[in-house]
PDB file of C-alpha atoms in Angstrom:
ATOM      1  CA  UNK A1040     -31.266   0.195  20.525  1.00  0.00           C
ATOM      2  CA  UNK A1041     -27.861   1.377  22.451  1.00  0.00           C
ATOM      3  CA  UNK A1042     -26.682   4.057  20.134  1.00  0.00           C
ATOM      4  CA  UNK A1043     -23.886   4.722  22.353  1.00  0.00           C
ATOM      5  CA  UNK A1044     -22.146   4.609  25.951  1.00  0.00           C
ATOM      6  CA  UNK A1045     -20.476   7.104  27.799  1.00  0.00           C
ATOM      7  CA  UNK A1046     -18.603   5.926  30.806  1.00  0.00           C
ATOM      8  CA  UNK A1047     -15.482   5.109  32.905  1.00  0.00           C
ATOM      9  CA  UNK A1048     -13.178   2.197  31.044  1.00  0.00           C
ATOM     10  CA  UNK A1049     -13.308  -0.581  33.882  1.00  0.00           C
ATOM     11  CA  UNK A1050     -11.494  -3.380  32.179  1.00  0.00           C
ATOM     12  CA  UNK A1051      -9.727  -3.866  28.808  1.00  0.00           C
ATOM     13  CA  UNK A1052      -9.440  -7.380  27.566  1.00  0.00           C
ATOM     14  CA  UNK A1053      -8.308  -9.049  23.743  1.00  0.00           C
ATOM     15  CA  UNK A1054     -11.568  -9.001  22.513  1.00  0.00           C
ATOM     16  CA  UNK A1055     -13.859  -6.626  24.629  1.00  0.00           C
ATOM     17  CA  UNK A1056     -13.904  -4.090  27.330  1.00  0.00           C
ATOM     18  CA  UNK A1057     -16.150  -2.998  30.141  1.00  0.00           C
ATOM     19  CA  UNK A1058     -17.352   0.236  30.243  1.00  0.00           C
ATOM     20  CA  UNK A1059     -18.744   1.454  33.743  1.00  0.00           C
ATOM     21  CA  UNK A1060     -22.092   3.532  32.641  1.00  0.00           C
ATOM     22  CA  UNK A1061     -24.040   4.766  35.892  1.00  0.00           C
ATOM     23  CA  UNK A1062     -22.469   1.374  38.378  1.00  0.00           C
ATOM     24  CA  UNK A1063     -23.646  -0.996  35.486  1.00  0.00           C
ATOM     25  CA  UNK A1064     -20.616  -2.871  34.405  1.00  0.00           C
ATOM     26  CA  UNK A1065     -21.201  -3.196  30.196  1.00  0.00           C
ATOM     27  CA  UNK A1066     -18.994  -6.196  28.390  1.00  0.00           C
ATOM     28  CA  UNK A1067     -18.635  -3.901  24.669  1.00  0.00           C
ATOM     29  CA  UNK A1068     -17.045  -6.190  21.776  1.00  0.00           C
ATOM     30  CA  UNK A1069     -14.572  -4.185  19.623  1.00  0.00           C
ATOM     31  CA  UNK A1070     -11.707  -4.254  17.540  1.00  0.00           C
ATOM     32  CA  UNK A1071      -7.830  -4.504  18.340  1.00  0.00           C
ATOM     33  CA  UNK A1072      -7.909  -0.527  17.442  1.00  0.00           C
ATOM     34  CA  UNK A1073     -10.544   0.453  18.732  1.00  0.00           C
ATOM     35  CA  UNK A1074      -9.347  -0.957  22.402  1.00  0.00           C
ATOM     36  CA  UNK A1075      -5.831  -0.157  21.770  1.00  0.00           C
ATOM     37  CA  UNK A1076      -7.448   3.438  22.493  1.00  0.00           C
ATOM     38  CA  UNK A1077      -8.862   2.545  25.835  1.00  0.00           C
ATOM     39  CA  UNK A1078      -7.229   3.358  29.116  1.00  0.00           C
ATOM     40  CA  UNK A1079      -8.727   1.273  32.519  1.00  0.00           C
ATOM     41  CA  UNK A1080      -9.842   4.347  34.793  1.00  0.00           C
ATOM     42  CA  UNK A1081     -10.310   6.420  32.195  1.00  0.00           C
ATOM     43  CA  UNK A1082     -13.516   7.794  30.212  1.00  0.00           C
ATOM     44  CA  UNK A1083     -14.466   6.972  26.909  1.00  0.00           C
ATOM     45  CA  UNK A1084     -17.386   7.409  24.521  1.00  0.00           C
ATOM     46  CA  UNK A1085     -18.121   4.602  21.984  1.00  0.00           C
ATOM     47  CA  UNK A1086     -20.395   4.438  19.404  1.00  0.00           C
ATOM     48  CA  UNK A1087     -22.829   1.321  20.193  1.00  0.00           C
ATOM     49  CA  UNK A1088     -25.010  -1.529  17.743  1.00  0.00           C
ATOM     50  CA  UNK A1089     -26.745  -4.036  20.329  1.00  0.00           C
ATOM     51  CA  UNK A1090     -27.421  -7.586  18.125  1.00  0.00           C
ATOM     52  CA  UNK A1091     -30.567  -9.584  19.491  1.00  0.00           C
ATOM     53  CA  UNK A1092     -30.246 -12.903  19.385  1.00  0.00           C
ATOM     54  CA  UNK A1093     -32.798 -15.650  20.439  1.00  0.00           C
ATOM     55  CA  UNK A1094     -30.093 -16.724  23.157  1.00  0.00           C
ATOM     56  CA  UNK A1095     -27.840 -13.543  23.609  1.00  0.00           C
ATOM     57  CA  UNK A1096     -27.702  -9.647  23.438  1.00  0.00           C
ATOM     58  CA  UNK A1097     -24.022  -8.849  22.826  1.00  0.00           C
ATOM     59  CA  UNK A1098     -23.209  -5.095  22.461  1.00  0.00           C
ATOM     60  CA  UNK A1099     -20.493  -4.326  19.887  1.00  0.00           C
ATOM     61  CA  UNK A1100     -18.665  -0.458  20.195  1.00  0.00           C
ATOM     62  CA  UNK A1101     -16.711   1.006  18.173  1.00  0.00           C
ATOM     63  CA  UNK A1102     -14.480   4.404  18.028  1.00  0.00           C
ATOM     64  CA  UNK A1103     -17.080   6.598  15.641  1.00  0.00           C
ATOM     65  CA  UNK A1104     -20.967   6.698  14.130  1.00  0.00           C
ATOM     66  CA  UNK A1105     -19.374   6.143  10.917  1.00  0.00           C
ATOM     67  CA  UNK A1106     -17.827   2.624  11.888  1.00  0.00           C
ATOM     68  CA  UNK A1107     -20.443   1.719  13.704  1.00  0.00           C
ATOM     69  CA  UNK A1108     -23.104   2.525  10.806  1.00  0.00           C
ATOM     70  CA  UNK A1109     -20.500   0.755   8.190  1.00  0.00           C
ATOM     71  CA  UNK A1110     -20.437  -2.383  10.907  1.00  0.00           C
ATOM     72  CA  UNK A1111     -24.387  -2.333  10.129  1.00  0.00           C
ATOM     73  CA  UNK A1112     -24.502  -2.271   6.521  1.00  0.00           C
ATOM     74  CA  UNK A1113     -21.825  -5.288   6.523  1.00  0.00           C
ATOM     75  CA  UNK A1114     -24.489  -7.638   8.468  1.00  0.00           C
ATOM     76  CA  UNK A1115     -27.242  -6.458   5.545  1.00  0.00           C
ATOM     77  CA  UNK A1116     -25.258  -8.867   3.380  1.00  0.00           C
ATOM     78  CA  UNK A1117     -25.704 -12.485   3.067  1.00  0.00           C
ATOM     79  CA  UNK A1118     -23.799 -14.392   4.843  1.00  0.00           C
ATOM     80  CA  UNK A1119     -22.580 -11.871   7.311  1.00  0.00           C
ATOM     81  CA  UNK A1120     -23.003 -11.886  10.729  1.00  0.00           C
ATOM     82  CA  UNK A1121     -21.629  -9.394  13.521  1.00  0.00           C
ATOM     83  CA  UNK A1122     -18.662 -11.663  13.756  1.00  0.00           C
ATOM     84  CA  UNK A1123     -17.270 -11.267  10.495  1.00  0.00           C
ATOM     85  CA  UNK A1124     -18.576  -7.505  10.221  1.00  0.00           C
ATOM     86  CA  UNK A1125     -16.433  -6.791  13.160  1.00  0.00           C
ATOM     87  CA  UNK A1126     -13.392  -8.370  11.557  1.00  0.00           C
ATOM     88  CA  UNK A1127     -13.917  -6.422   8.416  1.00  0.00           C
ATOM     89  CA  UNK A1128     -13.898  -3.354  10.296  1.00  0.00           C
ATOM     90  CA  UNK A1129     -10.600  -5.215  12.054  1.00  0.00           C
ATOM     91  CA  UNK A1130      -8.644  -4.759   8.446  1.00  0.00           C
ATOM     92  CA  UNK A1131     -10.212  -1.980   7.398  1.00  0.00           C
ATOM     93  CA  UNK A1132     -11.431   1.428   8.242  1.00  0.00           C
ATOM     94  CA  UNK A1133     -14.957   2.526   6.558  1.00  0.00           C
ATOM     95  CA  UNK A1134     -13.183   4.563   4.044  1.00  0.00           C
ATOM     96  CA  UNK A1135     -10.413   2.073   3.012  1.00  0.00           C
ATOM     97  CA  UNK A1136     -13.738  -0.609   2.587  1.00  0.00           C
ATOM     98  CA  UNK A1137     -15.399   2.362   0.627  1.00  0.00           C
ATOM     99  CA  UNK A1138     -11.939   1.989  -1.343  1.00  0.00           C
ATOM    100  CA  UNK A1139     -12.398  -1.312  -1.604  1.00  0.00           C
ATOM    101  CA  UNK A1140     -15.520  -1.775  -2.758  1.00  0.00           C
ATOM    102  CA  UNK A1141     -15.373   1.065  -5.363  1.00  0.00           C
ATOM    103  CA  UNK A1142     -12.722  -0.294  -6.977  1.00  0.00           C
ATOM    104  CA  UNK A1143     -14.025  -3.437  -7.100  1.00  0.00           C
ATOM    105  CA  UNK A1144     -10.555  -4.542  -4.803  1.00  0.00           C
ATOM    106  CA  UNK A1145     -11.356  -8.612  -4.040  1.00  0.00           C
ATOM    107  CA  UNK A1146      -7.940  -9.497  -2.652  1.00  0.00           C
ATOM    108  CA  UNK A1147      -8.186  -6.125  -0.692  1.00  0.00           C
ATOM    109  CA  UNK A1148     -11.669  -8.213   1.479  1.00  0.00           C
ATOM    110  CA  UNK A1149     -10.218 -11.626   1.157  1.00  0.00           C
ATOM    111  CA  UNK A1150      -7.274 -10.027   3.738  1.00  0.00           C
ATOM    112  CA  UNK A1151     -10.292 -10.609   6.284  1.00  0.00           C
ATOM    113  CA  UNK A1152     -10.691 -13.582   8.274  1.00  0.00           C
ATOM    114  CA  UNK A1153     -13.286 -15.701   7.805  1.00  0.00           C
ATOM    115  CA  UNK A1154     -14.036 -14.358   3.751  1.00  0.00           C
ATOM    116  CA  UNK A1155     -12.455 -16.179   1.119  1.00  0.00           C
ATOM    117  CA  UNK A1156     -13.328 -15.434  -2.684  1.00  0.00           C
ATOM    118  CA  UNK A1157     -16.768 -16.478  -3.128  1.00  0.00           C
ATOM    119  CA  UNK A1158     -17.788 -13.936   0.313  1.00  0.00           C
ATOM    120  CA  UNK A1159     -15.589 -11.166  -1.338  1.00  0.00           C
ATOM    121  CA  UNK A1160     -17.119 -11.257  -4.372  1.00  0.00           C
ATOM    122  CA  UNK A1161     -20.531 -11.440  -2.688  1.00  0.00           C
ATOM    123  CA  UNK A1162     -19.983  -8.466  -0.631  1.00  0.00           C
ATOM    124  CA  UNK A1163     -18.428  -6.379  -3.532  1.00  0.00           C
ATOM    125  CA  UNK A1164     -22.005  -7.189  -5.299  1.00  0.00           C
ATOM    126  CA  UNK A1165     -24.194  -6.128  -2.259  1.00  0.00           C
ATOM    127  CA  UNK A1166     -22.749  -3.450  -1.097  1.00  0.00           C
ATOM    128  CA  UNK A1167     -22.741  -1.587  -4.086  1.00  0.00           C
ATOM    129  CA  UNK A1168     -22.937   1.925  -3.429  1.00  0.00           C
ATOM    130  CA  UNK A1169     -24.557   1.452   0.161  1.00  0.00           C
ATOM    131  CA  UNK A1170     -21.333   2.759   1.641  1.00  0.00           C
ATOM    132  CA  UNK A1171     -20.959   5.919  -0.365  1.00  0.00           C
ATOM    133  CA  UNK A1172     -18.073   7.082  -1.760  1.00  0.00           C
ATOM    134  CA  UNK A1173     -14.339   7.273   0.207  1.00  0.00           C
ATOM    135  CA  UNK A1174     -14.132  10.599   1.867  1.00  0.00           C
ATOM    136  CA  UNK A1175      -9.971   9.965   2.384  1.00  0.00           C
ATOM    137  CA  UNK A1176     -11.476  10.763   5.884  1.00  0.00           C
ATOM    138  CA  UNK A1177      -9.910   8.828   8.770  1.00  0.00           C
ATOM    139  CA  UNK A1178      -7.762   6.227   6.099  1.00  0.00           C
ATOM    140  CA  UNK A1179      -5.517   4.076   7.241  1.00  0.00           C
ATOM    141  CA  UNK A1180      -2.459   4.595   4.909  1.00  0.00           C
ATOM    142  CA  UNK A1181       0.149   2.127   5.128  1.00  0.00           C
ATOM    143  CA  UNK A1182       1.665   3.106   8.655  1.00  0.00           C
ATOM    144  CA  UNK A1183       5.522   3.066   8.972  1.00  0.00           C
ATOM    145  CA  UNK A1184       6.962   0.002  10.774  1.00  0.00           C
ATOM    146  CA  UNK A1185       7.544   2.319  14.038  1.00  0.00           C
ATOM    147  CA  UNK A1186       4.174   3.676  14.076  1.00  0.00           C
ATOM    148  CA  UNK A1187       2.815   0.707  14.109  1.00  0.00           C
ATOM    149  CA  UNK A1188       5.414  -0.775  16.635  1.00  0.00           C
ATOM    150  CA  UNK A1189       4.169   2.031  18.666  1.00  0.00           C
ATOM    151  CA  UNK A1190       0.418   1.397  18.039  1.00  0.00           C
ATOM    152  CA  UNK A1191       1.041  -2.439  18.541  1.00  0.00           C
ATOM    153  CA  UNK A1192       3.266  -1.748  21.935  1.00  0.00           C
ATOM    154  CA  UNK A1193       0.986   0.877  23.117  1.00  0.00           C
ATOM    155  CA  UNK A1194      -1.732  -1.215  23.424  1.00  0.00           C
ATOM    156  CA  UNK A1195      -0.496  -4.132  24.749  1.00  0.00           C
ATOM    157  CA  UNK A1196       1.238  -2.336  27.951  1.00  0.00           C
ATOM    158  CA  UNK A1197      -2.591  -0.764  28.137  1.00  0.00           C
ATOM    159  CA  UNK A1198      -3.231  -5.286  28.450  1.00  0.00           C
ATOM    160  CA  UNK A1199      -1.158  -5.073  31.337  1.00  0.00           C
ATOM    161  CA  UNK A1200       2.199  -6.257  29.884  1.00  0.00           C
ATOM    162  CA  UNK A1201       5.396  -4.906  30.369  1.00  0.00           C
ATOM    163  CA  UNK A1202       6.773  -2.720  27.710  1.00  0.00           C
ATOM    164  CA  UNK A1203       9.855  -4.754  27.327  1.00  0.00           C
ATOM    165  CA  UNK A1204       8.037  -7.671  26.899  1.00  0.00           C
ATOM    166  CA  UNK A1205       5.330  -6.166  24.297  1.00  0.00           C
ATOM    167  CA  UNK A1206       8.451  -4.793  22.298  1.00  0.00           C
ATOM    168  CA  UNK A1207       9.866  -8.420  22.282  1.00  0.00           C
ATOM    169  CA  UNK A1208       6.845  -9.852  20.805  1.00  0.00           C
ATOM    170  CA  UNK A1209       5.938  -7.264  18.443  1.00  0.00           C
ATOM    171  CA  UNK A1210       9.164  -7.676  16.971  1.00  0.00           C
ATOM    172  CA  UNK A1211       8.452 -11.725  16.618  1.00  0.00           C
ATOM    173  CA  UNK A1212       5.156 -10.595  14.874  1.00  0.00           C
ATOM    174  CA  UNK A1213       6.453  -8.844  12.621  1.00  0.00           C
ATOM    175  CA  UNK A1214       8.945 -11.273  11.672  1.00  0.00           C
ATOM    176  CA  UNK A1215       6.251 -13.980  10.568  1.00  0.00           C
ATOM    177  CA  UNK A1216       2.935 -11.777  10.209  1.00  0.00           C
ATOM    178  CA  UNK A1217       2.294 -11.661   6.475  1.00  0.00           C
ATOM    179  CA  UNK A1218      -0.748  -9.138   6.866  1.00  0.00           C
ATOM    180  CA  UNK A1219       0.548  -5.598   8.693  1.00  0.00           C
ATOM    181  CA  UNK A1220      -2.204  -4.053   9.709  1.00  0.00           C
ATOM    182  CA  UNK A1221      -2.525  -2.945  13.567  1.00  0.00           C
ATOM    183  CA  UNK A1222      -4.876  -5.519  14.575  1.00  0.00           C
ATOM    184  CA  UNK A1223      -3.268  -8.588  12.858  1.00  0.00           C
ATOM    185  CA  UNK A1224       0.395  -8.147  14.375  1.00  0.00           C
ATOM    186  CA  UNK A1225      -1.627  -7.192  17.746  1.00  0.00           C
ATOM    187  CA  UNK A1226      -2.847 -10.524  17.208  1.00  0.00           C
ATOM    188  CA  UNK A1227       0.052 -12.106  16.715  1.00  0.00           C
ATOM    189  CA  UNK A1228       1.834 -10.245  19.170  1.00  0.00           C
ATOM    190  CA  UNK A1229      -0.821 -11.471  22.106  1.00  0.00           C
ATOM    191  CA  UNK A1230      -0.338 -15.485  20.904  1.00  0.00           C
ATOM    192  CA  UNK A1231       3.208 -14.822  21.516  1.00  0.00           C
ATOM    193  CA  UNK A1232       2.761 -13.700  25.085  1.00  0.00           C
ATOM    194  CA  UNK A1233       0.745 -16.048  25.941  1.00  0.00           C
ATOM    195  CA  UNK A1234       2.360 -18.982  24.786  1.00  0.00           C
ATOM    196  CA  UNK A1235       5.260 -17.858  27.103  1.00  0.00           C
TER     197      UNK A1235
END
């Protein structure tokens, strides 16, 4: 298993980056946050879980063990697969799942795409106490609307667009976004750019 990889950033996409590790060119999947923290040129460390498939071996990175490990336990439930464990982790840090999950928060999971009631409920059941308990360790509280502007803008000049543009469409986001986490109005934001 790829635990981890340490290299130079060589290209920063929506989905995925490439990390340079010794002239081998790695395609790492990730979330919004986690690659709004990359910088093209520069070096970065990310935490690694390589899923086999019959057909495929797709890498998946993420900014810490702890994410990674949580990213893990998700695909030990029923019904997850690395797709919808990464967009878990897309809505929610480990601890605010920990949160979650310990207080038995449903509407907190159905937030996530691609789990509607019947998946929430599942996952409250089967993760249990696998998680452990919140640490209030690396939370996301609810960020003000110019930190996440900033987070949101930041990372979308690190796409390659320019900053007056990435304000513009931030600002549509947030307009119509219902859900205001990082990653959704970076979603939101990057349909808006391209559709122009």
């Amino acid at each position: 298993m790829i635990a981890s990889v340490h290299g130079t950033v060589a290209h920063v996409g929506i989905a995925q980056a490439v990390i340079e590790v010794g002239g081998v060119g790695l395609a790492v999947l990730a979330t919004p946050t986690t690659l709004s923290g990359l910088r093209e040129g520069a070096p970065a460390r990310l935490a690694t879980s390589l899923v086999v498939r019959e057909d495929s071996l797709t890498l998946f990175g993420f900014s810490d063990d702890d994410e990674r490990d949580t990213f893990n336990i998700l695909q030990g439930v029923s019904g997850v697969g690395p797709k919808v464990a990464l967009n878990v982790l897309s809505v929610h840090t480990p601890d605010a799942l920990r949160t979650a999950v310990a207080n038995k928060d449903s509407a907190a999971l159905q937030r996530v795409s691609g789990i509607g009631k019947k998946g929430a409920e599942r996952l409250l059941l089967e993760l249990g106490n696998k998680l452990g308990p919140a640490t209030g360790v690396g939370a996301r509280p609810a960020a003000p609307a110019n930190a996440l502007e900033s987070d949101v803008v930041e990372a979308l000049v690190g796409l390659g667009w320019p900053e007056r543009d990435a304000h513009a469409a931030y600002e549509s986001a947030a307009a119509t976004e219902t859900d205001g986490s990082v990653a959704a109005l970076l979603r939101s934001s990057l349909q808006i750019l391209g559709a122009r």
